[in-house]
DNA sequence: CGCCTTTGACCGGCGC
DNA sequence: GCGCCGGTCAAAGGCG
């Protein structure tokens, strides 16, 4: 069995620019906290496990095709594979597909409406390149996470060619360091989504006590449906991610979380009350430790589409969403959260997991109720009142 | 002065 | 083998 354990030691594959080390030294304040968190096992690093012996692979030709037909934008925006590539993937033997999955990093692409160059996800990024991608006049910017000099996480930011107001942020890799609370919303969600994507190739995850009981599927309404069960004692949890997709590119399996306003009313049929969120900068900040998803205020602070407390702090000289003063303890940053917000129903279960071992909680962060809550947060932030509908879906 | 962004060059993968 | 393209590097310049 091969595990792609994204522990810090396993993440040395990314060359480290010496400059980052200098930079990291400036983050001592934050890192000290991080180290403390590490001791507490509160790292957001995920165990991304792949099960070679799994009979479930990434391929899902019918659903992918159906999706691609309905949302062609994804191709140019998130490097979704062209038909030829997809064919190459889908016709490959299971071993080959799996091999590719193991050797290629999973990407999580988030489509949002954002007026600013990048959305503020609470993490600290350094731009290291910019390219004009084919098929899109808007340049694609490349960022590295600079919170930790060894952090392998990278993100690509690009405007949608069809709609300049849509910002496509693609995350790759998993943070190998604790994040400030303000960054955990996005990090957890993307990591969870990536893990979910990877879980599609795994029918079970021994040791985690969590399994994806059914492979994710693409709903007729361009949404992601997938079910996660835990410990067999927990009721299977079904997720629905509207406007989202999974793409198994030959190079990078990508999951796309489309958080933009519905381009088609059918996309949000499950969220009839969904308001059109503010087209302002996304702010993946959170100052809340609420345990209820039913609270609109909670969701408004988590992945707040408007400017909240953290957003005001982060508008420094680089408006790319990075946090120059990340180590200066924004009001809520000291409140590191091992868990994302969760609804009351899942709180008990997740807390039980936490009490077992924090390490285990870290591992299951993606497939645990955290996953649920993180994704729920993402959804509910943008659908606002739709949280009720989401709750129904999740239950 | 240190750190950042910018930007052209370079490299590797992939398709033809 | 060649060219295209995505991704990365690194020098140069700007900013606080």
Short mmCIF file of C-alpha atoms (C1' of nucleotides) in Angstrom, two decimals:
data_model
loop_
_atom_site.label_atom_id
_atom_site.label_comp_id
_atom_site.label_asym_id
_atom_site.label_seq_id
_atom_site.Cartn_x
_atom_site.Cartn_y
_atom_site.Cartn_z
CA UNK A 1 0.00 0.00 0.00
CA UNK A 2 1.24 3.39 -0.84
CA UNK A 3 0.38 6.30 1.26
CA UNK A 4 0.88 9.78 0.11
CA UNK A 5 1.34 11.08 3.54
CA UNK A 6 1.56 14.79 3.36
CA UNK A 7 3.41 15.11 6.54
CA UNK A 8 6.04 17.78 6.72
CA UNK A 9 8.75 15.28 6.05
CA UNK A 10 6.95 14.11 2.98
CA UNK A 11 6.58 17.55 1.63
CA UNK A 12 10.17 18.35 1.02
CA UNK A 13 9.69 17.78 -2.64
CA UNK A 14 9.16 21.42 -3.29
CA UNK A 15 12.39 23.30 -3.58
CA UNK A 16 12.73 25.97 -1.05
CA UNK A 17 13.79 29.36 -2.09
CA UNK A 18 16.38 30.61 0.33
CA UNK A 19 14.56 33.88 0.37
CA UNK A 20 11.61 32.21 1.95
CA UNK A 21 13.68 31.26 4.90
CA UNK A 22 14.41 34.84 5.52
CA UNK A 23 10.78 35.51 5.16
CA UNK A 24 9.86 32.80 7.51
CA UNK A 25 12.09 34.26 10.11
CA UNK A 26 9.88 37.25 10.04
CA UNK A 27 6.98 35.09 10.87
CA UNK A 28 8.44 33.96 14.10
CA UNK A 29 5.55 35.24 16.07
CA UNK A 30 3.12 33.27 14.09
CA UNK A 31 5.32 30.25 13.89
CA UNK A 32 5.77 30.12 17.56
CA UNK A 33 2.11 29.76 17.84
CA UNK A 34 2.22 27.26 15.11
CA UNK A 35 4.80 25.22 16.89
CA UNK A 36 2.68 25.25 19.90
CA UNK A 37 -0.13 24.05 17.80
CA UNK A 38 2.01 21.39 16.35
CA UNK A 39 2.65 20.12 19.76
CA UNK A 40 -1.02 19.96 20.21
CA UNK A 41 -1.43 18.14 16.99
CA UNK A 42 -3.50 20.80 15.46
CA UNK A 43 -1.80 20.84 12.16
CA UNK A 44 -4.04 21.10 9.19
CA UNK A 45 -1.89 18.75 7.24
CA UNK A 46 -3.86 15.98 5.78
CA UNK A 47 -3.07 12.40 5.26
CA UNK A 48 -3.81 11.91 1.66
CA UNK A 49 -3.96 8.22 1.32
CA UNK A 50 -4.40 6.27 -1.82
CA UNK A 51 -5.41 2.73 -1.90
CA UNK A 52 -3.85 0.90 -4.79
CA UNK A 53 -5.95 -2.11 -4.10
CA UNK A 54 -9.08 -0.14 -4.36
CA UNK A 55 -11.54 -1.11 -6.97
CA UNK A 56 -12.83 2.40 -7.19
CA UNK A 57 -10.77 4.66 -9.33
CA UNK A 58 -10.95 8.27 -10.24
CA UNK A 59 -12.63 7.61 -13.46
CA UNK A 60 -16.23 8.42 -13.90
CA UNK A 61 -16.57 8.91 -17.60
CA UNK A 62 -20.25 9.33 -17.88
CA UNK A 63 -20.57 11.85 -15.15
CA UNK A 64 -17.59 13.81 -16.23
CA UNK A 65 -18.72 13.98 -19.74
CA UNK A 66 -22.11 15.09 -18.70
CA UNK A 67 -20.56 17.76 -16.62
CA UNK A 68 -18.21 18.99 -19.24
CA UNK A 69 -21.06 19.35 -21.58
CA UNK A 70 -22.84 21.56 -19.21
CA UNK A 71 -20.02 23.69 -17.97
CA UNK A 72 -17.38 24.23 -20.61
CA UNK A 73 -15.91 27.11 -18.69
CA UNK A 74 -14.15 24.74 -16.44
CA UNK A 75 -11.82 23.61 -19.12
CA UNK A 76 -9.97 26.78 -19.63
CA UNK A 77 -10.30 27.98 -16.13
CA UNK A 78 -9.15 25.05 -14.13
CA UNK A 79 -7.09 23.11 -16.54
CA UNK A 80 -9.71 20.53 -16.83
CA UNK A 81 -8.45 18.07 -19.28
CA UNK A 82 -9.49 18.30 -22.88
CA UNK A 83 -11.48 15.39 -24.20
CA UNK A 84 -8.43 13.66 -25.49
CA UNK A 85 -6.73 13.81 -22.17
CA UNK A 86 -9.77 12.70 -20.37
CA UNK A 87 -10.10 9.80 -22.68
CA UNK A 88 -6.55 8.91 -21.98
CA UNK A 89 -7.29 8.87 -18.34
CA UNK A 90 -10.52 7.08 -18.43
CA UNK A 91 -9.42 4.33 -20.73
CA UNK A 92 -6.34 3.65 -18.76
CA UNK A 93 -6.17 0.62 -16.61
CA UNK A 94 -7.02 1.07 -13.02
CA UNK A 95 -3.41 0.77 -12.03
CA UNK A 96 -2.38 3.46 -14.40
CA UNK A 97 -5.04 5.78 -13.23
CA UNK A 98 -4.11 5.17 -9.70
CA UNK A 99 -0.48 5.68 -10.41
CA UNK A 100 -1.23 9.01 -11.92
CA UNK A 101 -3.34 9.96 -9.02
CA UNK A 102 -0.60 9.11 -6.65
CA UNK A 103 2.10 10.94 -8.46
CA UNK A 104 0.10 14.01 -9.32
CA UNK A 105 -1.15 16.45 -6.82
CA UNK A 106 -4.79 16.97 -6.41
CA UNK A 107 -6.05 20.41 -7.12
CA UNK A 108 -8.99 22.20 -5.74
CA UNK A 109 -10.31 25.01 -7.79
CA UNK A 110 -12.59 27.59 -6.32
CA UNK A 111 -14.61 29.84 -8.51
CA UNK A 112 -15.77 32.96 -6.83
CA UNK A 113 -16.89 36.40 -7.69
CA UNK A 114 -14.28 38.78 -6.52
CA UNK A 115 -13.33 42.27 -7.59
CA UNK A 116 -9.92 42.20 -6.06
CA UNK A 117 -6.89 40.62 -7.75
CA UNK A 118 -7.13 37.66 -5.46
CA UNK A 119 -9.44 36.59 -2.77
CA UNK A 120 -8.37 36.87 0.77
CA UNK A 121 -8.21 33.36 2.08
CA UNK A 122 -6.31 34.29 5.18
CA UNK A 123 -3.13 32.59 4.19
CA UNK A 124 0.13 34.23 3.28
CA UNK A 125 1.18 33.98 -0.33
CA UNK A 126 4.10 35.07 -2.39
CA UNK A 127 3.76 35.56 -6.06
CA UNK A 128 6.43 33.78 -8.01
CA UNK A 129 5.21 33.91 -11.53
CA UNK A 130 2.64 35.02 -13.98
CA UNK A 131 1.69 33.58 -17.29
CA UNK A 132 -0.75 34.22 -20.04
CA UNK A 133 -2.55 30.98 -20.37
CA UNK A 134 -3.79 29.89 -23.71
CA UNK A 135 -7.40 30.69 -24.29
CA UNK A 136 -7.61 33.31 -21.61
CA UNK A 137 -6.43 36.88 -22.09
CA UNK A 138 -6.19 37.28 -18.37
CA UNK A 139 -2.83 36.39 -16.91
CA UNK A 140 -2.58 33.54 -14.51
CA UNK A 141 -0.68 34.30 -11.36
CA UNK A 142 1.22 31.73 -9.39
CA UNK A 143 1.56 31.96 -5.65
CA UNK A 144 3.35 29.98 -3.01
CA UNK A 145 2.38 29.73 0.58
CA UNK A 146 5.00 31.52 2.63
CA UNK A 147 3.66 30.82 6.05
CA UNK A 148 6.13 28.00 6.22
CA UNK A 149 9.24 27.88 4.06
CA UNK A 150 8.62 24.24 3.36
CA UNK A 151 4.94 24.52 2.71
CA UNK A 152 4.26 22.94 -0.67
CA UNK A 153 0.94 24.61 -1.19
CA UNK A 154 0.61 26.68 -4.31
CA UNK A 155 -2.24 28.46 -5.81
CA UNK A 156 -3.06 29.80 -9.18
CA UNK A 157 -5.24 32.81 -9.60
CA UNK A 158 -6.89 33.68 -12.83
CA UNK A 159 -9.86 35.59 -14.04
CA UNK A 160 -12.50 33.80 -15.95
CA UNK A 161 -12.32 34.71 -19.60
CA UNK A 162 -16.07 34.87 -20.00
CA UNK A 163 -16.77 36.74 -16.83
CA UNK A 164 -13.97 38.91 -15.51
CA UNK A 165 -15.73 39.21 -12.22
CA UNK A 166 -15.20 35.55 -11.58
CA UNK A 167 -11.95 34.69 -9.95
CA UNK A 168 -10.67 31.17 -10.28
CA UNK A 169 -8.31 30.19 -7.52
CA UNK A 170 -6.75 26.79 -7.79
CA UNK A 171 -5.07 25.33 -4.75
CA UNK A 172 -2.55 22.56 -4.99
CA UNK A 173 -1.05 20.68 -2.13
CA UNK A 174 -1.70 20.62 1.55
CA UNK A 175 -0.36 22.96 4.16
CA UNK A 176 2.23 21.26 6.29
CA UNK A 177 1.87 23.77 9.04
CA UNK A 178 -0.89 25.07 11.21
CA UNK A 179 -2.81 27.94 9.86
CA UNK A 180 -4.34 30.90 11.53
CA UNK A 181 -7.97 30.49 12.06
CA UNK A 182 -8.64 32.97 9.37
CA UNK A 183 -7.08 30.65 6.86
CA UNK A 184 -8.49 27.41 8.06
CA UNK A 185 -11.80 27.85 6.37
CA UNK A 186 -10.35 27.80 2.94
CA UNK A 187 -7.55 25.44 3.71
CA UNK A 188 -9.78 22.93 5.32
CA UNK A 189 -12.33 23.12 2.64
CA UNK A 190 -9.91 22.75 -0.18
CA UNK A 191 -8.03 20.04 1.61
CA UNK A 192 -11.21 18.28 2.41
CA UNK A 193 -12.38 18.55 -1.12
CA UNK A 194 -9.08 17.24 -2.35
CA UNK A 195 -9.21 14.43 0.09
CA UNK A 196 -12.69 13.64 -0.99
CA UNK A 197 -11.54 13.56 -4.54
CA UNK A 198 -8.78 11.21 -3.59
CA UNK A 199 -11.19 9.16 -1.62
CA UNK A 200 -13.03 8.44 -4.78
CA UNK A 201 -10.22 6.10 -5.54
CA UNK A 202 -10.49 4.56 -2.17
CA UNK A 203 -13.40 2.54 -1.00
CA UNK A 204 -12.14 2.60 2.51
CA UNK A 205 -9.48 4.15 4.60
CA UNK A 206 -8.32 1.71 7.21
CA UNK A 207 -7.22 3.31 10.36
CA UNK A 208 -9.19 6.39 9.81
CA UNK A 209 -12.45 4.84 10.61
CA UNK A 210 -13.90 6.89 7.88
CA UNK A 211 -14.89 5.79 4.51
CA UNK A 212 -16.48 7.09 1.45
CA UNK A 213 -19.23 4.63 1.16
CA UNK A 214 -20.17 5.71 -2.27
CA UNK A 215 -18.08 7.37 -4.90
CA UNK A 216 -18.81 10.93 -5.64
CA UNK A 217 -21.07 11.50 -8.51
CA UNK A 218 -22.13 14.37 -10.60
CA UNK A 219 -25.68 15.29 -10.16
CA UNK A 220 -27.86 16.27 -13.08
CA UNK A 221 -27.73 19.80 -11.80
CA UNK A 222 -23.99 20.23 -11.97
CA UNK A 223 -23.45 19.45 -8.38
CA UNK A 224 -21.33 17.06 -6.50
CA UNK A 225 -22.99 14.38 -4.54
CA UNK A 226 -21.02 12.14 -2.29
CA UNK A 227 -21.59 10.24 0.84
CA UNK A 228 -19.28 9.84 3.74
CA UNK A 229 -19.80 7.46 6.54
CA UNK A 230 -17.70 7.19 9.60
CA UNK A 231 -17.04 4.33 11.94
CA UNK A 232 -20.01 2.55 10.50
CA UNK A 233 -21.85 3.76 13.52
CA UNK A 234 -22.39 7.15 12.13
CA UNK A 235 -25.15 7.81 9.79
CA UNK A 236 -23.86 8.28 6.29
CA UNK A 237 -23.55 11.90 5.43
CA UNK A 238 -24.44 13.06 2.04
CA UNK A 239 -22.92 16.14 0.54
CA UNK A 240 -24.21 18.18 -2.25
CA UNK A 241 -22.03 20.78 -3.84
CA UNK A 242 -23.88 22.77 -6.43
CA UNK A 243 -22.07 23.86 -9.54
CA UNK A 244 -19.11 21.79 -8.65
CA UNK A 245 -17.28 19.14 -10.48
CA UNK A 246 -14.52 16.65 -10.41
CA UNK A 247 -12.10 16.41 -13.20
CA UNK A 248 -9.53 13.70 -13.55
CA UNK A 249 -7.01 15.37 -15.69
CA UNK A 250 -4.11 13.25 -16.73
CA UNK A 251 -1.84 15.53 -14.82
CA UNK A 252 -3.89 16.86 -11.96
CA UNK A 253 -7.17 15.56 -10.66
CA UNK A 254 -9.11 18.67 -9.98
CA UNK A 255 -12.16 19.33 -7.96
CA UNK A 256 -13.92 22.55 -8.71
CA UNK A 257 -16.02 24.32 -6.17
CA UNK A 258 -18.10 26.78 -8.00
CA UNK A 259 -19.09 29.41 -5.52
CA UNK A 260 -20.20 31.93 -8.02
CA UNK A 261 -23.73 33.03 -8.37
CA UNK A 262 -25.81 30.54 -10.26
CA UNK A 263 -25.54 30.97 -13.96
CA UNK A 264 -28.50 28.76 -14.34
CA UNK A 265 -31.42 28.75 -12.01
CA UNK A 266 -31.45 25.01 -12.06
CA UNK A 267 -28.15 24.96 -10.26
CA UNK A 268 -29.58 26.33 -7.13
CA UNK A 269 -32.90 24.71 -7.11
CA UNK A 270 -32.04 23.30 -3.78
CA UNK A 271 -31.39 26.74 -2.47
CA UNK A 272 -34.38 28.71 -3.51
CA UNK A 273 -33.64 31.38 -0.99
CA UNK A 274 -30.09 31.83 -2.13
CA UNK A 275 -29.31 35.49 -2.38
CA UNK A 276 -26.78 36.87 -4.74
CA UNK A 277 -23.83 37.40 -2.57
CA UNK A 278 -21.77 40.47 -2.58
CA UNK A 279 -19.39 40.71 -5.50
CA UNK A 280 -16.70 41.95 -3.25
CA UNK A 281 -13.57 40.33 -2.10
CA UNK A 282 -14.01 36.98 -0.59
CA UNK A 283 -12.75 36.76 2.86
CA UNK A 284 -12.12 33.35 4.24
CA UNK A 285 -11.89 34.53 7.71
CA UNK A 286 -13.57 33.46 10.79
CA UNK A 287 -13.80 34.81 14.23
CA UNK A 288 -16.44 32.46 15.31
CA UNK A 289 -16.20 29.31 17.28
CA UNK A 290 -19.83 28.61 16.98
CA UNK A 291 -20.86 25.04 16.70
CA UNK A 292 -24.03 25.67 14.88
CA UNK A 293 -24.44 25.87 11.18
CA UNK A 294 -27.88 27.19 11.65
CA UNK A 295 -26.55 30.51 12.65
CA UNK A 296 -26.36 32.87 9.77
CA UNK A 297 -23.97 34.98 11.72
CA UNK A 298 -21.64 32.07 11.98
CA UNK A 299 -21.63 31.54 8.32
CA UNK A 300 -21.21 35.15 7.62
CA UNK A 301 -18.02 35.22 9.54
CA UNK A 302 -16.82 32.05 7.99
CA UNK A 303 -15.99 32.56 4.37
CA UNK A 304 -17.60 35.88 4.59
CA UNK A 305 -18.20 37.28 1.15
CA UNK A 306 -17.85 40.71 2.54
CA UNK A 307 -15.14 42.39 4.44
CA UNK A 308 -15.01 41.27 7.96
CA UNK A 309 -12.56 41.89 10.70
CA UNK A 310 -9.73 40.04 9.12
CA UNK A 311 -10.23 41.54 5.74
CA UNK A 312 -9.64 44.98 7.08
CA UNK A 313 -6.38 43.86 8.54
CA UNK A 314 -5.16 42.17 5.48
CA UNK A 315 -5.41 45.03 3.09
CA UNK A 316 -1.80 45.84 3.10
CA UNK A 317 0.54 46.60 0.33
CA UNK A 318 0.00 43.38 -1.44
CA UNK A 319 -3.61 43.11 -2.17
CA UNK A 320 -3.36 39.54 -3.29
CA UNK A 321 -4.89 38.30 -0.16
CA UNK A 322 -1.68 37.59 1.58
CA UNK A 323 -1.33 38.53 5.13
CA UNK A 324 1.69 40.55 5.84
CA UNK A 325 0.90 40.85 9.45
CA UNK A 326 0.02 37.26 9.83
CA UNK A 327 2.15 36.95 12.89
CA UNK A 328 0.77 39.98 14.51
CA UNK A 329 -2.21 38.24 15.89
CA UNK A 330 -5.30 39.50 14.29
CA UNK A 331 -8.05 39.50 16.82
CA UNK A 332 -9.11 35.96 16.14
CA UNK A 333 -5.91 34.41 14.94
CA UNK A 334 -4.88 33.20 18.30
CA UNK A 335 -8.01 31.19 18.42
CA UNK A 336 -6.69 28.31 16.43
CA UNK A 337 -9.34 25.84 15.84
CA UNK A 338 -8.72 22.17 15.54
CA UNK A 339 -12.14 21.85 14.16
CA UNK A 340 -14.12 23.79 11.71
CA UNK A 341 -17.50 24.99 12.58
CA UNK A 342 -19.88 22.15 12.74
CA UNK A 343 -23.51 21.84 13.23
CA UNK A 344 -24.93 20.63 16.43
CA UNK A 345 -25.73 17.25 15.08
CA UNK A 346 -22.18 16.45 14.15
CA UNK A 347 -20.54 18.15 17.06
CA UNK A 348 -20.89 15.21 19.37
CA UNK A 349 -19.46 12.82 16.88
CA UNK A 350 -16.56 14.98 16.01
CA UNK A 351 -15.78 15.71 19.59
CA UNK A 352 -15.72 12.04 20.25
CA UNK A 353 -13.17 11.69 17.51
CA UNK A 354 -11.12 14.42 19.04
CA UNK A 355 -11.07 12.87 22.39
CA UNK A 356 -9.69 9.69 20.93
CA UNK A 357 -6.60 11.31 19.61
CA UNK A 358 -5.93 14.67 18.18
CA UNK A 359 -3.73 13.08 15.63
CA UNK A 360 -6.57 10.97 14.45
CA UNK A 361 -8.69 14.03 14.25
CA UNK A 362 -6.08 15.63 12.10
CA UNK A 363 -6.11 12.72 9.76
CA UNK A 364 -9.80 12.62 9.40
CA UNK A 365 -10.17 16.31 9.10
CA UNK A 366 -11.18 15.93 5.56
CA UNK A 367 -13.58 13.09 5.92
CA UNK A 368 -14.76 13.86 9.35
CA UNK A 369 -17.64 16.15 10.10
CA UNK A 370 -15.11 18.86 9.61
CA UNK A 371 -15.31 18.15 6.00
CA UNK A 372 -18.98 18.46 6.17
CA UNK A 373 -18.86 21.64 8.07
CA UNK A 374 -16.19 23.14 5.92
CA UNK A 375 -18.04 22.46 2.76
CA UNK A 376 -21.22 23.49 4.38
CA UNK A 377 -19.56 26.69 5.35
CA UNK A 378 -18.51 27.27 1.82
CA UNK A 379 -21.94 26.66 0.54
CA UNK A 380 -23.88 28.41 3.17
CA UNK A 381 -21.74 31.44 2.97
CA UNK A 382 -22.78 31.98 -0.53
CA UNK A 383 -26.30 30.83 -0.34
CA UNK A 384 -27.02 32.57 2.89
CA UNK A 385 -30.46 31.53 3.87
CA UNK A 386 -29.97 28.37 1.96
CA UNK A 387 -28.39 26.97 5.04
CA UNK A 388 -31.69 25.46 5.95
CA UNK A 389 -31.79 23.64 2.70
CA UNK A 390 -28.24 22.57 3.20
CA UNK A 391 -29.00 21.23 6.59
CA UNK A 392 -31.73 19.16 5.09
CA UNK A 393 -29.38 17.86 2.49
CA UNK A 394 -26.70 17.06 4.98
CA UNK A 395 -29.14 15.27 7.21
"C1'" DC B 1 17.97 47.57 3.39
"C1'" DG B 2 14.83 43.91 3.11
"C1'" DC B 3 11.08 42.06 0.88
"C1'" DC B 4 8.07 42.24 -2.67
"C1'" DT B 5 6.39 42.07 -7.59
"C1'" DT B 6 7.47 41.91 -12.32
"C1'" DT B 7 8.88 39.60 -16.30
"C1'" DG B 8 11.69 37.29 -19.60
"C1'" DA B 9 14.15 32.99 -19.78
"C1'" DC B 10 14.30 28.35 -19.00
"C1'" DC B 11 12.70 23.58 -18.38
"C1'" DG B 12 9.91 19.51 -18.80
"C1'" DG B 13 5.79 17.22 -20.37
"C1'" DC B 14 2.89 16.25 -24.02
"C1'" DG B 15 0.89 16.01 -28.63
"C1'" DC B 16 1.67 15.81 -33.45
"C1'" DG C 1 12.18 15.20 -33.29
"C1'" DC C 2 9.91 19.42 -32.96
"C1'" DG C 3 6.92 22.80 -31.28
"C1'" DC C 4 3.54 24.22 -27.97
"C1'" DC C 5 2.31 25.12 -23.45
"C1'" DG C 6 2.21 25.14 -18.46
"C1'" DG C 7 4.97 25.94 -14.72
"C1'" DT C 8 9.11 27.69 -12.41
"C1'" DC C 9 13.31 30.33 -11.82
"C1'" DA C 10 15.84 34.30 -11.00
"C1'" DA C 11 17.48 38.89 -12.05
"C1'" DA C 12 15.98 43.54 -11.81
"C1'" DG C 13 13.51 47.16 -10.10
"C1'" DG C 14 10.09 49.21 -6.82
"C1'" DC C 15 8.28 50.18 -2.37
"C1'" DG C 16 8.05 50.97 2.56
#
